[in-house]
CSV table of C-alpha atoms and ligand atoms in Angstrom, one decimal:
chain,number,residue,atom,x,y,z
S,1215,UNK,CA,0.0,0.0,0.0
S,1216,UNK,CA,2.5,2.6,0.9
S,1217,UNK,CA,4.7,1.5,-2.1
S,1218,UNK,CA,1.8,2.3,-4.3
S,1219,UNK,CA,1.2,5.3,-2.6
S,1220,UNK,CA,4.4,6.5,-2.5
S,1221,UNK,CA,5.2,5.5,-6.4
S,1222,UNK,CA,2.6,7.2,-8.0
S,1223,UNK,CA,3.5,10.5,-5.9
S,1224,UNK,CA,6.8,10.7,-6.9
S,1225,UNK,CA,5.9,10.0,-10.5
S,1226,UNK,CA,3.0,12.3,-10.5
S,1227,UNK,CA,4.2,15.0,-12.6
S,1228,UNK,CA,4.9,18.4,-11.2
S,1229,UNK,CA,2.2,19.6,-14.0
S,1230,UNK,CA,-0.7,17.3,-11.6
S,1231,UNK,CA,-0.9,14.3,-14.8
S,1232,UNK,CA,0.0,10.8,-14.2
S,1233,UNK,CA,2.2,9.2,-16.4
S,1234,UNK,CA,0.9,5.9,-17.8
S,1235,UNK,CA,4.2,3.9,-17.4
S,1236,UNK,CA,7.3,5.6,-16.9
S,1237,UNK,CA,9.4,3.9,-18.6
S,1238,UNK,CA,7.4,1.5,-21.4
S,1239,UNK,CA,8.2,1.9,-24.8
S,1240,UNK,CA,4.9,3.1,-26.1
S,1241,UNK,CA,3.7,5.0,-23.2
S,1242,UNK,CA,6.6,7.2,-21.8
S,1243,UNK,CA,5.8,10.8,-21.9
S,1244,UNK,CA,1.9,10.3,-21.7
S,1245,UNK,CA,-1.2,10.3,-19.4
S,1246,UNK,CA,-4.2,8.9,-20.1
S,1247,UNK,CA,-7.6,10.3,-19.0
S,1248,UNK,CA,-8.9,6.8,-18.2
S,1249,UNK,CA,-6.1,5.8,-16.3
S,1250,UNK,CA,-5.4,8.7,-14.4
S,1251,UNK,CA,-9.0,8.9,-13.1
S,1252,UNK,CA,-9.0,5.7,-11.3
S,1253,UNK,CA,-5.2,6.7,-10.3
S,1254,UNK,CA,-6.5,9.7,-8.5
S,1255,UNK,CA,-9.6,8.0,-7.4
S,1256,UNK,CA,-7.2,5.4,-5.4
S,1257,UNK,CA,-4.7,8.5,-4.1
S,1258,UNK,CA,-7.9,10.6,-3.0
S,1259,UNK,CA,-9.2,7.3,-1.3
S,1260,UNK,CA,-5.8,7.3,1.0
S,1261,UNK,CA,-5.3,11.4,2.5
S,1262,UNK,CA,-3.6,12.3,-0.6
S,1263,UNK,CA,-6.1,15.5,-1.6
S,1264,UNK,CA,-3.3,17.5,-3.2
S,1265,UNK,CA,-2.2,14.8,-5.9
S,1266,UNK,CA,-5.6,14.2,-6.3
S,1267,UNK,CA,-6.3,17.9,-6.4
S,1268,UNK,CA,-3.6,18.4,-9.0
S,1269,UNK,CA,-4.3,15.8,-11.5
S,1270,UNK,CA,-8.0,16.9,-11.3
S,1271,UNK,CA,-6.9,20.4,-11.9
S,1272,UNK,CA,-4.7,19.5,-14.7
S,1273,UNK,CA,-7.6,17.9,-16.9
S,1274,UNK,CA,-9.9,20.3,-16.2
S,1275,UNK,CA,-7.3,22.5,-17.9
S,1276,UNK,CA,-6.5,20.4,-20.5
S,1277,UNK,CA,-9.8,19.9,-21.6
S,1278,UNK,CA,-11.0,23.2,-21.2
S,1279,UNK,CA,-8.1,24.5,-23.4
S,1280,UNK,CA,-9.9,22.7,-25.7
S,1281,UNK,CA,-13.6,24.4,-25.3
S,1282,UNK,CA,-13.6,25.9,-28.8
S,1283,UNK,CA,-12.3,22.5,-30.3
S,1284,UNK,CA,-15.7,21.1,-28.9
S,1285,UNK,CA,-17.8,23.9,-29.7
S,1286,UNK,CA,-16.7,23.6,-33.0
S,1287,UNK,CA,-17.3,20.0,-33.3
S,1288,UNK,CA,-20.4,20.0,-32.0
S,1289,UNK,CA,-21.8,22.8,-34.6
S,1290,UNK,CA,-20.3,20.7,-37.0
S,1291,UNK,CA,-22.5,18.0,-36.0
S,1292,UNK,CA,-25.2,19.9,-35.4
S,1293,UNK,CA,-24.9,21.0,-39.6
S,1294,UNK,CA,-25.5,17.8,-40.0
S,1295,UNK,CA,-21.5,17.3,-41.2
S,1296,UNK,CA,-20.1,13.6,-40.3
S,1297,UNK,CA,-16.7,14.5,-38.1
S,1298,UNK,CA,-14.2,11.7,-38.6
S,1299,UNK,CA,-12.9,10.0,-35.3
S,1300,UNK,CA,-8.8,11.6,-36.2
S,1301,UNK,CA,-10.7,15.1,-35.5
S,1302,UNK,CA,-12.3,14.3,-31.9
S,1303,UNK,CA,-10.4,14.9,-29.0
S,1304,UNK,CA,-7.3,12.9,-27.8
S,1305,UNK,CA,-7.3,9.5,-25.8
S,1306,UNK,CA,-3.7,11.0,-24.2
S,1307,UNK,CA,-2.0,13.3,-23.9
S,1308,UNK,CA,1.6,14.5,-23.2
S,1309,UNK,CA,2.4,15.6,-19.7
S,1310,UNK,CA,2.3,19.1,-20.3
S,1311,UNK,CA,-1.5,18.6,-22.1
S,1312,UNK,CA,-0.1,18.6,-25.6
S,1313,UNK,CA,-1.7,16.1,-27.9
S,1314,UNK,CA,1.7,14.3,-28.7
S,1315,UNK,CA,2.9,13.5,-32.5
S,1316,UNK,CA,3.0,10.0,-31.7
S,1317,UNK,CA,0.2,8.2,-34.1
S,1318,UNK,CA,-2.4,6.6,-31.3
S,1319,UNK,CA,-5.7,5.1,-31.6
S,1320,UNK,CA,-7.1,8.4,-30.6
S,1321,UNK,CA,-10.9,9.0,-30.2
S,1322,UNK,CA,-12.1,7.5,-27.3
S,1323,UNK,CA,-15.0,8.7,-25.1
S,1324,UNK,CA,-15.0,6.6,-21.4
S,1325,UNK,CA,-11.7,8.7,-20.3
S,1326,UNK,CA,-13.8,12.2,-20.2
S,1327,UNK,CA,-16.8,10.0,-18.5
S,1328,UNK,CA,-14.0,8.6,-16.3
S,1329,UNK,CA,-13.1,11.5,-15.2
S,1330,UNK,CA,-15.7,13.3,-14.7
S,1331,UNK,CA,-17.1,10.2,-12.4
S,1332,UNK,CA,-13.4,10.6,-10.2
S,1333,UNK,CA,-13.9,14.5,-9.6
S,1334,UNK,CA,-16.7,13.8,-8.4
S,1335,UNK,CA,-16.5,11.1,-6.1
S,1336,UNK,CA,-13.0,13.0,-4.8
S,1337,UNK,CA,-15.0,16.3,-4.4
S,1338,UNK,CA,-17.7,14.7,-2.6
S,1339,UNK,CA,-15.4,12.5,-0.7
S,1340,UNK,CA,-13.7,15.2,1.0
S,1341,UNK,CA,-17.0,17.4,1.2
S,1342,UNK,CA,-14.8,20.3,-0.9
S,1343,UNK,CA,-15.2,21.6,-4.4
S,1344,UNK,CA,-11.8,21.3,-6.5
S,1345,UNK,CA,-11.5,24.9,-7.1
S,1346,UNK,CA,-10.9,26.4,-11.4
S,1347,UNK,CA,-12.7,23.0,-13.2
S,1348,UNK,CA,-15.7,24.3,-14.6
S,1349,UNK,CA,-14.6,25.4,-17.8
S,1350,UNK,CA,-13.3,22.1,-18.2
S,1351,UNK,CA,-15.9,20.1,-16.7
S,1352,UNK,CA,-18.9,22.2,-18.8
S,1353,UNK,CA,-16.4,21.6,-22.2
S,1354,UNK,CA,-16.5,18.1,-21.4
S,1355,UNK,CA,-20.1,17.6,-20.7
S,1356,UNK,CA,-21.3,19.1,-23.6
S,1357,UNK,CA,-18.7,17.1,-25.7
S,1358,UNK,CA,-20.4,13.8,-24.4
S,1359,UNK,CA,-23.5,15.0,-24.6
S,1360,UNK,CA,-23.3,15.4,-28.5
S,1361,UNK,CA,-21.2,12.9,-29.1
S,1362,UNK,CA,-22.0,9.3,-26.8
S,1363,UNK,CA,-24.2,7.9,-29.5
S,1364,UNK,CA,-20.9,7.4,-32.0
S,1365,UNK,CA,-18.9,4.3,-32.4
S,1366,UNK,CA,-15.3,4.9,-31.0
S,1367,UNK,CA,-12.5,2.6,-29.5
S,1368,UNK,CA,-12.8,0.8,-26.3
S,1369,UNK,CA,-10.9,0.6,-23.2
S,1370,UNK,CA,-8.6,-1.3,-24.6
S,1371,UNK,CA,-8.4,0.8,-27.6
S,1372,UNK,CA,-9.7,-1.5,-30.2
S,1373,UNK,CA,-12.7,-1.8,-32.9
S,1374,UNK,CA,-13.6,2.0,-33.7
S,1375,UNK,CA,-16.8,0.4,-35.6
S,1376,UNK,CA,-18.2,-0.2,-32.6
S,1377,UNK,CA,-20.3,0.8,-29.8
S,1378,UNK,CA,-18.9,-0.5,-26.7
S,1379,UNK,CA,-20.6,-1.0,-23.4
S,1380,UNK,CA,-18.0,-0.2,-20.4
S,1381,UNK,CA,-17.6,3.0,-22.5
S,1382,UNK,CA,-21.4,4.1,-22.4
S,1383,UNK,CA,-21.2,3.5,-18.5
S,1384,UNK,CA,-17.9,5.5,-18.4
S,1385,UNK,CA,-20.4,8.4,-20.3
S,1386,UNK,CA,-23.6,7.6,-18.1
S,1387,UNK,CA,-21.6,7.8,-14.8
S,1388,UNK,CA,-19.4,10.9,-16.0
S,1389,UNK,CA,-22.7,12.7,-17.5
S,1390,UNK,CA,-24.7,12.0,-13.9
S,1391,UNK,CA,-21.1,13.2,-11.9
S,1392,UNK,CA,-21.2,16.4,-13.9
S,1393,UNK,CA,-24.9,17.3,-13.1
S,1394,UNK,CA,-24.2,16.4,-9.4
S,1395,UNK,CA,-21.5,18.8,-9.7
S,1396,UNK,CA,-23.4,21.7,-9.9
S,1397,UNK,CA,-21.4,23.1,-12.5
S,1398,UNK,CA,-23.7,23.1,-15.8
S,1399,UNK,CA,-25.8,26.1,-17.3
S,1400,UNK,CA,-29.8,24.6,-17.1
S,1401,UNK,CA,-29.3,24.5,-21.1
S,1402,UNK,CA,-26.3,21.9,-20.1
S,1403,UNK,CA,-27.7,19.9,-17.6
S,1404,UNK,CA,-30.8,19.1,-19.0
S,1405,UNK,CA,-28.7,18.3,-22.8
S,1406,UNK,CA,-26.6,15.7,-20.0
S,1407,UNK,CA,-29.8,14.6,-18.1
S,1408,UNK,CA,-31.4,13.7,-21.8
S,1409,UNK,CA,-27.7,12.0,-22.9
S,1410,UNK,CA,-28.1,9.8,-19.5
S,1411,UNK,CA,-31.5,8.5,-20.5
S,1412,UNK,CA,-30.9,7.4,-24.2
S,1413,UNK,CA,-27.9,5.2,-22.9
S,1414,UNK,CA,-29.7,3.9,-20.3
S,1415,UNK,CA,-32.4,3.0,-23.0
S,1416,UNK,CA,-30.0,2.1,-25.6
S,1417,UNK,CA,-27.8,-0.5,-23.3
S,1418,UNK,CA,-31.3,-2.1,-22.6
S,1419,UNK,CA,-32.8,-2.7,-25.7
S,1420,UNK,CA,-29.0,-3.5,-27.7
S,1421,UNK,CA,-27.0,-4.3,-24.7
S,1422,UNK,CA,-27.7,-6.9,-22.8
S,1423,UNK,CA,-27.6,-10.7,-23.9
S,1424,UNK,CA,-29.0,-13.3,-22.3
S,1425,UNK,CA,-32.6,-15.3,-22.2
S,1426,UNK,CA,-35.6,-12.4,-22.7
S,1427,UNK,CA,-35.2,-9.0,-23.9
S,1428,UNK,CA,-33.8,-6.7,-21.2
S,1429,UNK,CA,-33.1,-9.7,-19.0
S,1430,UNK,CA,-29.5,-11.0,-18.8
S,1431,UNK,CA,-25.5,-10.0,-19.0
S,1432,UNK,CA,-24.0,-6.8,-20.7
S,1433,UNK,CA,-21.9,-7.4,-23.4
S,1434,UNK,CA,-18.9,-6.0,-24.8
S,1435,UNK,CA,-20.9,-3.9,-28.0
S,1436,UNK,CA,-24.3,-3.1,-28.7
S,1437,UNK,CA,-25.4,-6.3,-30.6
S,1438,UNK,CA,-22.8,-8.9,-29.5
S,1439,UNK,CA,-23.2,-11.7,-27.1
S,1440,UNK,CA,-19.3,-11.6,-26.0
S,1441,UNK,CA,-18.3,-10.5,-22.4
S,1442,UNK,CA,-15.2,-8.2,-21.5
S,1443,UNK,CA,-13.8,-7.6,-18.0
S,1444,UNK,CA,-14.1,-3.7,-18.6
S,1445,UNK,CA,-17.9,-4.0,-17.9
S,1446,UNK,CA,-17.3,-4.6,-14.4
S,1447,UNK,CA,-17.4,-1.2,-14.0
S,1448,UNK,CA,-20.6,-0.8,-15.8
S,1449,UNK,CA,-21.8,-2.3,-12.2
S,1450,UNK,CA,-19.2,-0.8,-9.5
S,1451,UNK,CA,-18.3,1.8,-9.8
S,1452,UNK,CA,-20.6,3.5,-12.5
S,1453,UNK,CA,-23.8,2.0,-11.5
S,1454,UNK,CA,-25.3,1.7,-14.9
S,1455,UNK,CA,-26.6,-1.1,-13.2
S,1456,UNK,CA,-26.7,-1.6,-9.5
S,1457,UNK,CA,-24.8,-4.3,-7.9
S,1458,UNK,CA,-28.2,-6.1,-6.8
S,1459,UNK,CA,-29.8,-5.8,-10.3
S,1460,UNK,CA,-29.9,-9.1,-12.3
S,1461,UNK,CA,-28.5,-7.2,-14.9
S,1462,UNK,CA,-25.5,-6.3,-12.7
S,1463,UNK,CA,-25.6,-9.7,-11.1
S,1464,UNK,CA,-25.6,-11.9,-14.2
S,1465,UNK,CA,-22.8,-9.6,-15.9
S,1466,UNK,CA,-19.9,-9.8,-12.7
S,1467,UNK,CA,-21.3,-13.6,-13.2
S,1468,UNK,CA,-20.1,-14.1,-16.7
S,1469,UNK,CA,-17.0,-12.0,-16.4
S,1470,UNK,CA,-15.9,-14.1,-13.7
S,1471,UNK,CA,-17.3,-17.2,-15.3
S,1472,UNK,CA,-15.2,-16.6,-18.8
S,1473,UNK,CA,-12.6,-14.9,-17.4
S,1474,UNK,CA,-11.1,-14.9,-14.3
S,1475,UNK,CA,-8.5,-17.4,-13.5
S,1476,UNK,CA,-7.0,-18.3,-9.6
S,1477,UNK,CA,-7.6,-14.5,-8.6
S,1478,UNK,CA,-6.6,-12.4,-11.3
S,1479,UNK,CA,-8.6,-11.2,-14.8
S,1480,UNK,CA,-8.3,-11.8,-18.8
S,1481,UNK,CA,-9.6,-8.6,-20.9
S,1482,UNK,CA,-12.1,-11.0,-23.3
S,1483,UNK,CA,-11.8,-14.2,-24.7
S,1484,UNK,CA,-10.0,-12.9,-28.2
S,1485,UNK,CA,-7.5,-11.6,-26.9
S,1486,UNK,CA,-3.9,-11.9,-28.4
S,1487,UNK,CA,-1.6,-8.7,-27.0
S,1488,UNK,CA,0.7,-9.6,-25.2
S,1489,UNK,CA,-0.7,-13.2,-25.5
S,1490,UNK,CA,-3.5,-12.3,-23.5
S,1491,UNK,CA,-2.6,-12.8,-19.8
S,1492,UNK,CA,-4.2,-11.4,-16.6
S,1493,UNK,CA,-4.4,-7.8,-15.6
S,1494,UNK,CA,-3.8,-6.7,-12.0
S,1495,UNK,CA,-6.1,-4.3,-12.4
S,1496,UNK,CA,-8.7,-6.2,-13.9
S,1497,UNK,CA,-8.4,-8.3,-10.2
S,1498,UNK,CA,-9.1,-4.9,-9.1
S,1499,UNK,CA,-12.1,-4.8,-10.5
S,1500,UNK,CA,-13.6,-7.9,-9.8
S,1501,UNK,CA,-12.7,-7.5,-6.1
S,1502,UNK,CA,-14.2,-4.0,-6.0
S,1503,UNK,CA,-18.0,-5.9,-7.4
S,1504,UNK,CA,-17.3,-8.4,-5.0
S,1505,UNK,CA,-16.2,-6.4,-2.0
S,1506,UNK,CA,-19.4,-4.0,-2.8
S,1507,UNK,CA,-22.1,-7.1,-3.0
S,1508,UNK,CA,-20.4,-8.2,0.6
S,1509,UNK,CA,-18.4,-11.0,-0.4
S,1510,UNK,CA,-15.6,-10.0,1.8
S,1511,UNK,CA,-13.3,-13.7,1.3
S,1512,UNK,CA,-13.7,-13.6,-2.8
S,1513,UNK,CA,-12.3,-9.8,-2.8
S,1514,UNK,CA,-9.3,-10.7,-0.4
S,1515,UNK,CA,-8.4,-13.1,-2.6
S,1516,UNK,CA,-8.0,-10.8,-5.5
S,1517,UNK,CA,-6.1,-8.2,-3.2
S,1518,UNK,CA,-3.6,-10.7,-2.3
S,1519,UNK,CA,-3.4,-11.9,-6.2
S,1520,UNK,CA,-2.7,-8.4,-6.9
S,1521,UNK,CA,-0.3,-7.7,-4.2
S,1522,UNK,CA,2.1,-11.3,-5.1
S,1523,UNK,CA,2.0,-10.0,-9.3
S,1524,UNK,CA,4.5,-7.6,-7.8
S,1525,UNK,CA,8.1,-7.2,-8.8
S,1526,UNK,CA,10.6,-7.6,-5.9
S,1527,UNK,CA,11.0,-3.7,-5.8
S,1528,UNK,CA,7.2,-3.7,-5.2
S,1529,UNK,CA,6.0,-2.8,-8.6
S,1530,UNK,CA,3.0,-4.0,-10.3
S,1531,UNK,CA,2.9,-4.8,-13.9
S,1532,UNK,CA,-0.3,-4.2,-16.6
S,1533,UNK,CA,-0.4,-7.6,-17.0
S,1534,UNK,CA,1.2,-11.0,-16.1
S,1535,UNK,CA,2.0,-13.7,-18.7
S,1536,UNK,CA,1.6,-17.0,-16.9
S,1537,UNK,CA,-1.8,-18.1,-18.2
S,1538,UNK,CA,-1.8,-16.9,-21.8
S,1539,UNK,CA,-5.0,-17.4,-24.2
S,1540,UNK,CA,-2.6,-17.1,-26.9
S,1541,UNK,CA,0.6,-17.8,-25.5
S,1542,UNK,CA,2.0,-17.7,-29.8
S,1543,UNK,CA,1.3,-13.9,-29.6
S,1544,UNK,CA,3.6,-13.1,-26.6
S,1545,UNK,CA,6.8,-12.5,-28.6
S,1546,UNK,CA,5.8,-10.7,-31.0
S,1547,UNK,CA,4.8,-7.8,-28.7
S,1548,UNK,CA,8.1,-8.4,-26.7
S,1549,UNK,CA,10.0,-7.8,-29.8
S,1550,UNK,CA,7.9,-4.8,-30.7
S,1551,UNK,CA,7.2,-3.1,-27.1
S,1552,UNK,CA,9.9,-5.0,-25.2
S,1553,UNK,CA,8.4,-6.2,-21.6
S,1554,UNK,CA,5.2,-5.7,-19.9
S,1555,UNK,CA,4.6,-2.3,-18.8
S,1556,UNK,CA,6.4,-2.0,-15.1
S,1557,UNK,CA,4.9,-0.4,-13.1
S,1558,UNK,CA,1.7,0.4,-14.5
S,1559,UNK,CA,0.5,3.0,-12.2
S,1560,UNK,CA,-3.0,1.9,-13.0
S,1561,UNK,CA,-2.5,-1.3,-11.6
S,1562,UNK,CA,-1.5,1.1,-8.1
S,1563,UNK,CA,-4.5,2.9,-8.5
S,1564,UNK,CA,-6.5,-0.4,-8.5
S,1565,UNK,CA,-4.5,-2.0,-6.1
S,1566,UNK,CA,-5.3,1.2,-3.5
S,1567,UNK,CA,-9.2,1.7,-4.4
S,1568,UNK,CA,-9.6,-2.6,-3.8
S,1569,UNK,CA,-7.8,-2.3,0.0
S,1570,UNK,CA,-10.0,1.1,1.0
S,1571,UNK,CA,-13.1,-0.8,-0.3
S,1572,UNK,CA,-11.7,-3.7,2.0
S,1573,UNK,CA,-10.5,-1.3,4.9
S,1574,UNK,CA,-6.9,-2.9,4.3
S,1575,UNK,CA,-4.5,-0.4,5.8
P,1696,LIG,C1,-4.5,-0.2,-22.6
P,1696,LIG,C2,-5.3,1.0,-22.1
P,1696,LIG,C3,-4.5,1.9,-21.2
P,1696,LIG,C4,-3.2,2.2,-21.8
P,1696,LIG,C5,-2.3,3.0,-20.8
P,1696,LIG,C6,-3.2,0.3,-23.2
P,1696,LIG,O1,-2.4,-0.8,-23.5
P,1696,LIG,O2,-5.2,-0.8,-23.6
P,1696,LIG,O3,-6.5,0.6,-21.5
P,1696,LIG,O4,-5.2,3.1,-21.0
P,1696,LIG,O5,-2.5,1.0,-22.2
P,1696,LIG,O6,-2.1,2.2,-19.7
């Protein structure tokens, strides 16, 4: 715990982002949205308000740097004009809130949801506002609110032809944070408000697979019967369904059903980077559904699978590759990445938000 702790503070940079992975090949020099919200989320969890403060601080800025970008998109759309995905905003940026050169798989909406949903829950946590965000927080709302209905790339940053699930509850739970907040014109908040109810309509009628319309697990896209770990978090933390909803039931079911393995996590069944090991923070997740629906034992055990992935310095990889479902794919992302991305402060983020949930000190 206070390796994790003390890890991500000293590589917090002094501009408030979080760097991905300090030192992996194809991450150095950037934070993401999506990973630096549940980073903060785990810091602000454990008395560190001014890292939290800071990061939160920092993407407000970011993004509202970026308020005539979105305004501009968003009359575009409104004209009827089709914007292609290489226009939207960025997945990452660099550390000083430049977009980077680097080519990146770059429109993807659950980071702005993502955080959204972490300044809130760190705002409210503390019973404090995090002073300067509204110009970001308003440029992102209204940037979800025109744009959640398009197909963009997942968590994992894969199939832009589709419309993925986790990434509509990143939106639902960001789009609900930011009215909470207190922070939108009327105009705004009701736009958000009206954005919440078509994915909660939409996930039901084209999201959810199982034996009767509206009646079984969430799936990875709209129109797919396939699982993927990331829509844990469509049930804890962003409530799309509630823990105690068979909706929300039968999905942490068939995650853990198709994917877990002796305490940690595969992403989805397909999956080939890296040969598709098991992702501390993935264990992370599945421990937070368990530890919420009271099954204390079952989330320890993913704790303590999380804590023994780590190096002998302490630090926690993105992924470990001793159960591979395509163990013939794990050199060819060696050769091209070199190892597993050490330490993934993610997996630190994840590691602190599963032992506050737990009370683990
Ligand atoms: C993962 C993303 C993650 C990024 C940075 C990628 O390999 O697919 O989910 O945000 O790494 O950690």
């Amino acid at each position: 715990m206070s390796h994790s702790l003390e890890l991500i503070r000293r590589l917090q940079s002094p501009t408030g982002a979080y760097p991905a992975s300090p030192t992996f090949s194809a991450y150095r020099g950037y934070s993401w949205l999506r990973d630096g919200a549940f980073i903060a989320e785990g810091v602000s969890r454990h008395g560190d308000l001014a890292g939290a403060d800071a990061f939160h601080t920092w993407c407000a800025r970011v993004i509202g740097d970026r308020a005539g970008q979105v305004d501009s998109l968003v009359a575009r759309a409104g004209r009827g004009e089709a914007v292609p995905p290489a226009q939207m905003l960025p997945t990452r940026f660099t550390l000083d809130g430049a977009d980077g050169t680097d080519d990146w798989w770059d429109f993807q909406l659950d980071g702005y949801g993502t955080w959204l949903w972490a300044l809130r829950e760190h705002a409210f946590r503390h019973g404090r506002a995090v002073p300067g965000v509204e110009k970001g927080v308003r440029a992102a709302t209204r940037y979800l609110t025109a744009f959640w209905h398009l197909p963009c790339y997942d968590w994992w940053e894969e199939h832009v032809e589709q419309r993925h699930v986790a990434t509509l509850g990143a939106v639902h739970a960001g789009l609900r944070a930011a009215i909470g907040l207190g922070l939108l014109s009327p105009a705004e908040s009701e736009a958000a408000a009206a954005a919440v109810d078509g994915i909660t309509g939409l996930v039901a009628a084209e999201g959810v697979a199982g034996p009767a319309p509206g009646a079984g697990h969430l799936t990875k896209w709209l129109g797919t019967d396939a699982v993927d770990a990331s829509l844990l978090a469509c049930v804890e933390p962003f409530g799309l369904y509630a823990a105690d909803h068979p909706v929300g039931v039968a999905t942490v079911a068939e995650v853990e059903w198709q994917l877990a393995a002796d305490g940690g996590v595969h992403r989805y069944l397909a999956d080939t980077f890296y040969g598709g090991g098991r992702w501390v923070l993935l264990a992370g997740f599945l421990g937070w559904n368990h530890a919420r629906a009271g099954n204390r034992a079952e989330a320890l055990r993913h704790l303590d699978w999380m804590a023994a992935q780590a190096t002998p310095e302490g630090d926690l990889p993105e992924q470990v590759s001793g159960v591979l479902l395509a163990p013939d794919r794990l050199r060819e992302w060696q050769e091209r990445w070199g190892p597993v991305a050490t330490p993934l402060l993610w997996s630190h983020g994840m590691y602190l938000i599963l032992a506050d949930e737990l009370e683990v000190r």
